[in-house]
């Protein structure tokens, strides 16, 4: 058996009032929205970077450059679909995800199950292989949202 591959992903976005707030592919009912070139889904961006890193591929910003207008307001699920295709082509599959989202608002815990279910749809993982944790800034910058993700890839047995 070949050694598993582990990747770490991180993303951060400033928050502002108004607009849509997607986290993990799920639309939140929030007055705050992450600011970014695409839909600014901080969790999907971190997951993509974790997957790409574990596979030894270029990072998300290199693959989907934020100066390229074709990605403006793009759903980050498109980015994750790309990542899943890339690892399949390398004879790898995603074995598990462990993620944390850090923000004061919106609260992650009420939407945790919905995020996990959406990630199941996007990755093909079973729900018990996806963990999502919500943390606050503990008095830090309430107008920032960050996410970290760890992805475990293993070589396909085909």
mmCIF file of C-alpha atoms in Angstrom:
data_model
loop_
_atom_site.group_PDB
_atom_site.id
_atom_site.type_symbol
_atom_site.label_atom_id
_atom_site.label_comp_id
_atom_site.label_asym_id
_atom_site.label_seq_id
_atom_site.Cartn_x
_atom_site.Cartn_y
_atom_site.Cartn_z
ATOM 1 C CA UNK A 1 0.000 0.000 0.000
ATOM 2 C CA UNK A 2 1.272 3.439 -0.895
ATOM 3 C CA UNK A 3 1.474 6.108 1.774
ATOM 4 C CA UNK A 4 -1.602 8.311 2.139
ATOM 5 C CA UNK A 5 -1.313 11.955 1.166
ATOM 6 C CA UNK A 6 -2.346 14.774 3.477
ATOM 7 C CA UNK A 7 -3.064 18.337 2.404
ATOM 8 C CA UNK A 8 -3.739 21.474 4.421
ATOM 9 C CA UNK A 9 -5.916 24.261 3.054
ATOM 10 C CA UNK A 10 -6.555 27.747 4.379
ATOM 11 C CA UNK A 11 -8.658 30.674 3.207
ATOM 12 C CA UNK A 12 -9.695 34.032 4.591
ATOM 13 C CA UNK A 13 -12.195 36.658 3.438
ATOM 14 C CA UNK A 14 -13.267 40.015 4.742
ATOM 15 C CA UNK A 15 -16.973 40.281 5.585
ATOM 16 C CA UNK A 16 -19.298 43.115 4.676
ATOM 17 C CA UNK A 17 -23.006 43.795 5.031
ATOM 18 C CA UNK A 18 -25.277 42.654 2.185
ATOM 19 C CA UNK A 19 -25.102 39.943 -0.461
ATOM 20 C CA UNK A 20 -25.150 36.161 -0.362
ATOM 21 C CA UNK A 21 -23.149 34.161 2.159
ATOM 22 C CA UNK A 22 -22.105 30.680 1.027
ATOM 23 C CA UNK A 23 -20.167 28.432 3.378
ATOM 24 C CA UNK A 24 -19.463 24.862 2.339
ATOM 25 C CA UNK A 25 -21.776 25.204 -0.637
ATOM 26 C CA UNK A 26 -24.716 26.137 1.598
ATOM 27 C CA UNK A 27 -26.480 29.507 1.469
ATOM 28 C CA UNK A 28 -26.661 31.033 4.952
ATOM 29 C CA UNK A 29 -29.320 33.467 6.116
ATOM 30 C CA UNK A 30 -26.879 36.181 7.165
ATOM 31 C CA UNK A 31 -26.592 39.933 6.913
ATOM 32 C CA UNK A 32 -22.848 39.482 6.335
ATOM 33 C CA UNK A 33 -21.247 38.216 3.144
ATOM 34 C CA UNK A 34 -17.661 37.238 2.378
ATOM 35 C CA UNK A 35 -15.994 39.494 -0.186
ATOM 36 C CA UNK A 36 -14.167 37.835 -3.054
ATOM 37 C CA UNK A 37 -13.849 37.408 -6.799
ATOM 38 C CA UNK A 38 -15.965 34.230 -6.917
ATOM 39 C CA UNK A 39 -18.761 33.491 -4.440
ATOM 40 C CA UNK A 40 -16.033 33.695 -1.730
ATOM 41 C CA UNK A 41 -16.992 30.381 -0.131
ATOM 42 C CA UNK A 42 -14.158 30.275 2.378
ATOM 43 C CA UNK A 43 -14.720 26.633 3.323
ATOM 44 C CA UNK A 44 -14.819 25.262 -0.221
ATOM 45 C CA UNK A 45 -11.700 27.283 -1.035
ATOM 46 C CA UNK A 46 -9.838 25.783 1.924
ATOM 47 C CA UNK A 47 -11.020 22.275 1.004
ATOM 48 C CA UNK A 48 -9.884 22.750 -2.604
ATOM 49 C CA UNK A 49 -6.434 23.876 -1.507
ATOM 50 C CA UNK A 50 -6.172 20.910 0.866
ATOM 51 C CA UNK A 51 -7.083 18.468 -1.913
ATOM 52 C CA UNK A 52 -4.804 20.107 -4.467
ATOM 53 C CA UNK A 53 -1.943 20.206 -1.960
ATOM 54 C CA UNK A 54 -2.307 16.547 -1.040
ATOM 55 C CA UNK A 55 -2.269 15.658 -4.737
ATOM 56 C CA UNK A 56 0.837 17.745 -5.370
ATOM 57 C CA UNK A 57 -1.023 20.067 -7.745
ATOM 58 C CA UNK A 58 -1.049 23.864 -8.109
ATOM 59 C CA UNK A 59 -3.008 25.832 -5.511
ATOM 60 C CA UNK A 60 -6.513 27.198 -6.071
ATOM 61 C CA UNK A 61 -5.374 30.768 -6.807
ATOM 62 C CA UNK A 62 -3.041 29.533 -9.535
ATOM 63 C CA UNK A 63 -5.645 27.308 -11.178
ATOM 64 C CA UNK A 64 -8.532 29.798 -10.827
ATOM 65 C CA UNK A 65 -6.794 33.167 -10.972
ATOM 66 C CA UNK A 66 -8.820 35.977 -9.400
ATOM 67 C CA UNK A 67 -7.799 38.290 -12.253
ATOM 68 C CA UNK A 68 -9.658 36.070 -14.719
ATOM 69 C CA UNK A 69 -13.166 37.424 -15.327
ATOM 70 C CA UNK A 70 -14.582 33.982 -16.168
ATOM 71 C CA UNK A 71 -14.421 33.170 -12.439
ATOM 72 C CA UNK A 72 -16.165 36.350 -11.228
ATOM 73 C CA UNK A 73 -19.127 35.376 -9.016
ATOM 74 C CA UNK A 74 -18.540 31.710 -9.899
ATOM 75 C CA UNK A 75 -19.899 29.082 -7.534
ATOM 76 C CA UNK A 76 -17.015 27.517 -5.635
ATOM 77 C CA UNK A 77 -18.621 24.121 -6.163
ATOM 78 C CA UNK A 78 -17.194 24.383 -9.707
ATOM 79 C CA UNK A 79 -13.722 24.602 -8.153
ATOM 80 C CA UNK A 80 -14.324 21.561 -5.961
ATOM 81 C CA UNK A 81 -15.666 19.560 -8.918
ATOM 82 C CA UNK A 82 -12.432 20.404 -10.760
ATOM 83 C CA UNK A 83 -10.342 19.219 -7.800
ATOM 84 C CA UNK A 84 -12.239 15.940 -7.584
ATOM 85 C CA UNK A 85 -11.689 15.353 -11.308
ATOM 86 C CA UNK A 86 -7.977 16.071 -10.967
ATOM 87 C CA UNK A 87 -7.435 13.561 -8.189
ATOM 88 C CA UNK A 88 -9.430 10.912 -10.043
ATOM 89 C CA UNK A 89 -7.137 11.389 -13.025
ATOM 90 C CA UNK A 90 -4.151 10.850 -10.711
ATOM 91 C CA UNK A 91 -5.676 7.578 -9.461
ATOM 92 C CA UNK A 92 -6.354 9.101 -6.040
ATOM 93 C CA UNK A 93 -9.507 9.369 -4.024
ATOM 94 C CA UNK A 94 -10.572 11.526 -1.118
ATOM 95 C CA UNK A 95 -10.785 9.478 2.080
ATOM 96 C CA UNK A 96 -11.729 12.167 4.623
ATOM 97 C CA UNK A 97 -12.032 15.872 5.384
ATOM 98 C CA UNK A 98 -11.574 17.669 8.685
ATOM 99 C CA UNK A 99 -12.459 21.363 8.621
ATOM 100 C CA UNK A 100 -12.865 24.375 10.869
ATOM 101 C CA UNK A 101 -14.581 27.681 10.080
ATOM 102 C CA UNK A 102 -13.693 30.658 12.262
ATOM 103 C CA UNK A 103 -16.127 33.573 12.417
ATOM 104 C CA UNK A 104 -18.424 35.299 14.879
ATOM 105 C CA UNK A 105 -21.321 35.607 12.454
ATOM 106 C CA UNK A 106 -22.914 33.638 10.893
ATOM 107 C CA UNK A 107 -23.006 30.803 13.383
ATOM 108 C CA UNK A 108 -21.827 27.529 11.863
ATOM 109 C CA UNK A 109 -23.362 24.991 14.259
ATOM 110 C CA UNK A 110 -27.012 25.403 13.121
ATOM 111 C CA UNK A 111 -25.947 24.656 9.523
ATOM 112 C CA UNK A 112 -23.289 22.031 10.269
ATOM 113 C CA UNK A 113 -25.395 19.055 9.125
ATOM 114 C CA UNK A 114 -26.439 20.854 5.926
ATOM 115 C CA UNK A 115 -22.793 21.647 5.136
ATOM 116 C CA UNK A 116 -21.748 18.047 5.722
ATOM 117 C CA UNK A 117 -24.576 16.799 3.480
ATOM 118 C CA UNK A 118 -23.638 19.236 0.721
ATOM 119 C CA UNK A 119 -19.998 18.141 0.950
ATOM 120 C CA UNK A 120 -21.161 14.520 0.622
ATOM 121 C CA UNK A 121 -22.873 15.479 -2.644
ATOM 122 C CA UNK A 122 -19.836 17.344 -3.954
ATOM 123 C CA UNK A 123 -17.155 14.819 -2.951
ATOM 124 C CA UNK A 124 -18.885 11.428 -2.816
ATOM 125 C CA UNK A 125 -17.709 10.950 0.772
ATOM 126 C CA UNK A 126 -19.940 9.420 3.394
ATOM 127 C CA UNK A 127 -21.019 11.867 6.070
ATOM 128 C CA UNK A 128 -18.969 10.171 8.799
ATOM 129 C CA UNK A 129 -15.812 11.023 6.814
ATOM 130 C CA UNK A 130 -16.511 14.766 6.908
ATOM 131 C CA UNK A 131 -16.095 16.836 10.040
ATOM 132 C CA UNK A 132 -16.983 20.523 10.295
ATOM 133 C CA UNK A 133 -16.277 22.626 13.360
ATOM 134 C CA UNK A 134 -17.355 26.211 13.943
ATOM 135 C CA UNK A 135 -15.251 28.482 16.142
ATOM 136 C CA UNK A 136 -15.516 32.150 17.050
ATOM 137 C CA UNK A 137 -12.753 34.734 16.946
ATOM 138 C CA UNK A 138 -12.895 35.028 20.766
ATOM 139 C CA UNK A 139 -12.949 38.801 20.583
ATOM 140 C CA UNK A 140 -10.846 39.084 17.442
ATOM 141 C CA UNK A 141 -11.891 40.619 14.132
ATOM 142 C CA UNK A 142 -15.629 39.975 13.746
ATOM 143 C CA UNK A 143 -15.537 41.181 10.122
ATOM 144 C CA UNK A 144 -13.325 38.319 8.913
ATOM 145 C CA UNK A 145 -14.121 34.698 8.155
ATOM 146 C CA UNK A 146 -11.412 32.042 7.864
ATOM 147 C CA UNK A 147 -11.403 28.324 7.217
ATOM 148 C CA UNK A 148 -8.880 25.535 7.511
ATOM 149 C CA UNK A 149 -9.222 22.081 6.001
ATOM 150 C CA UNK A 150 -7.219 18.880 6.095
ATOM 151 C CA UNK A 151 -7.781 16.374 3.289
ATOM 152 C CA UNK A 152 -6.631 12.766 3.290
ATOM 153 C CA UNK A 153 -6.074 11.234 -0.147
ATOM 154 C CA UNK A 154 -5.251 7.608 -0.829
ATOM 155 C CA UNK A 155 -4.307 5.799 -3.995
ATOM 156 C CA UNK A 156 -7.164 4.038 -5.729
ATOM 157 C CA UNK A 157 -7.049 0.236 -5.665
ATOM 158 C CA UNK A 158 -8.121 -0.049 -9.316
#
